[in-house]
Amino acid sequence: KAGVTQTPRYLIKTRGQQVTLSCSPISGHRSVSWYQQTPGQGLQFLFEYFSETQRNKGNFPGRFSGRQFSNSRSEMNVSTLELGDSALYLCASSLGGIPYEQYFGPGTRLTVT
Amino acid sequence: KQEVTQIPAALSVPEGENLVLNCSFTDSAIYNLQWFRQDPGKGLTSLLLIQSSQREQTSGRLNASLDKSSGRSTLYIAASQPGDSATYLCAVARSGGGADGLTFGKGTHLIIQP
């Protein structure tokens, strides 16, 4: 079975721009969660989607949004990028959502200049 | 608010040694605890998941224990190898749903010297 895939793997953007990241879960998994990883804050939960509905949301500003499609693929969007948004963005998929076992993708490294 | 702490933050040991990584959490109302490894610049690989009703789980040279009442978990690595070098993260899921997602510790950066 193919694992979780994320595209693109690397991105460089300028402050004020917006960006869209994509995540394809393991086949059959209906839940996709997103996390931001930075050296200072570690891994922080952004949100979770299950069957196209946002089920849980972390403590991030409204500039961070997401959606999930009928095939369970998910996208995350960050608008009006700030330097502090530079991070590794990881998505995880699971059969039943949190707290079931999570399988992570390789991440998208976003650099904001 | 759940907080997860991992000690030590970094560890360097010679190949062949047995070692223990520690994870503590402040709120014992957890559904399960999961251990991951992360290689530099990569995603997370799930190692072991322990349900709150379990005391331990084993996979090969890895053994994870859970003491929910004291808010502690340990990851035991037997006969360490250079390929075990990575950052090890523990994460807890709260009981009653996933409103907070997984709460992660900052990790233990492990180096196994050949």
mmCIF file of C-alpha atoms in Angstrom, chain A residues 14-77:
data_model
loop_
_atom_site.group_PDB
_atom_site.id
_atom_site.type_symbol
_atom_site.label_atom_id
_atom_site.label_comp_id
_atom_site.label_asym_id
_atom_site.label_seq_id
_atom_site.Cartn_x
_atom_site.Cartn_y
_atom_site.Cartn_z
ATOM 1 C CA THR A 14 7.511 35.799 -0.275
ATOM 2 C CA ARG A 15 5.787 37.552 2.619
ATOM 3 C CA GLY A 16 2.204 38.448 1.774
ATOM 4 C CA GLN A 17 1.735 35.676 -0.780
ATOM 5 C CA GLN A 18 -0.501 32.695 -0.289
ATOM 6 C CA VAL A 19 0.323 28.996 -0.611
ATOM 7 C CA THR A 20 -1.556 25.719 -1.051
ATOM 8 C CA LEU A 21 -0.172 22.391 0.110
ATOM 9 C CA SER A 22 -1.581 19.016 -0.846
ATOM 10 C CA CYS A 23 -1.828 15.701 0.982
ATOM 11 C CA SER A 24 -2.972 12.332 -0.352
ATOM 12 C CA PRO A 25 -3.784 9.843 2.424
ATOM 13 C CA ILE A 26 -3.298 6.106 2.488
ATOM 14 C CA SER A 27 -5.972 4.388 0.428
ATOM 15 C CA GLY A 28 -9.044 3.768 2.563
ATOM 16 C CA HIS A 29 -8.177 6.360 5.193
ATOM 17 C CA ARG A 30 -10.892 8.963 5.678
ATOM 18 C CA SER A 31 -9.125 11.260 8.131
ATOM 19 C CA VAL A 32 -6.381 13.755 7.341
ATOM 20 C CA SER A 33 -4.725 15.919 9.997
ATOM 21 C CA TRP A 34 -2.246 18.720 9.508
ATOM 22 C CA TYR A 35 0.630 19.751 11.777
ATOM 23 C CA GLN A 36 3.182 22.545 11.737
ATOM 24 C CA GLN A 37 6.700 21.740 12.947
ATOM 25 C CA THR A 38 9.179 24.482 13.889
ATOM 26 C CA PRO A 39 12.413 24.294 15.906
ATOM 27 C CA GLY A 40 10.993 26.536 18.611
ATOM 28 C CA GLN A 41 7.440 25.242 19.025
ATOM 29 C CA GLY A 42 7.854 21.651 17.912
ATOM 30 C CA LEU A 43 4.837 19.928 16.379
ATOM 31 C CA GLN A 44 1.545 21.763 16.669
ATOM 32 C CA PHE A 45 -1.870 20.600 15.541
ATOM 33 C CA LEU A 46 -3.567 22.683 12.839
ATOM 34 C CA PHE A 47 -6.780 20.832 11.987
ATOM 35 C CA GLU A 48 -8.345 17.502 11.118
ATOM 36 C CA TYR A 49 -10.711 16.621 8.310
ATOM 37 C CA PHE A 50 -12.898 13.538 8.221
ATOM 38 C CA SER A 51 -15.191 12.702 5.306
ATOM 39 C CA GLU A 52 -14.876 16.227 3.896
ATOM 40 C CA THR A 53 -15.774 17.926 7.207
ATOM 41 C CA GLN A 54 -13.440 19.799 9.517
ATOM 42 C CA ARG A 55 -13.808 17.902 12.753
ATOM 43 C CA ASN A 56 -11.149 19.473 14.959
ATOM 44 C CA LYS A 57 -9.120 22.653 14.864
ATOM 45 C CA GLY A 58 -6.007 23.805 16.690
ATOM 46 C CA ASN A 59 -5.139 27.265 17.881
ATOM 47 C CA PHE A 60 -3.980 28.911 14.673
ATOM 48 C CA PRO A 61 -5.174 32.165 13.051
ATOM 49 C CA GLY A 62 -7.789 32.172 10.327
ATOM 50 C CA ARG A 63 -5.068 32.610 7.678
ATOM 51 C CA PHE A 64 -4.658 28.846 7.953
ATOM 52 C CA SER A 65 -7.464 26.928 6.307
ATOM 53 C CA GLY A 66 -8.026 23.595 4.691
ATOM 54 C CA ARG A 67 -10.433 21.360 2.906
ATOM 55 C CA GLN A 68 -10.916 17.741 2.037
ATOM 56 C CA PHE A 69 -12.234 16.268 -1.178
ATOM 57 C CA SER A 70 -14.495 13.288 -1.750
ATOM 58 C CA ASN A 71 -11.477 11.077 -2.480
ATOM 59 C CA SER A 72 -10.056 12.057 0.976
ATOM 60 C CA ARG A 73 -7.237 14.124 -0.503
ATOM 61 C CA SER A 74 -6.730 17.292 1.490
ATOM 62 C CA GLU A 75 -5.340 20.724 0.827
ATOM 63 C CA MET A 76 -4.086 23.299 3.279
ATOM 64 C CA ASN A 77 -3.960 26.975 2.436
#
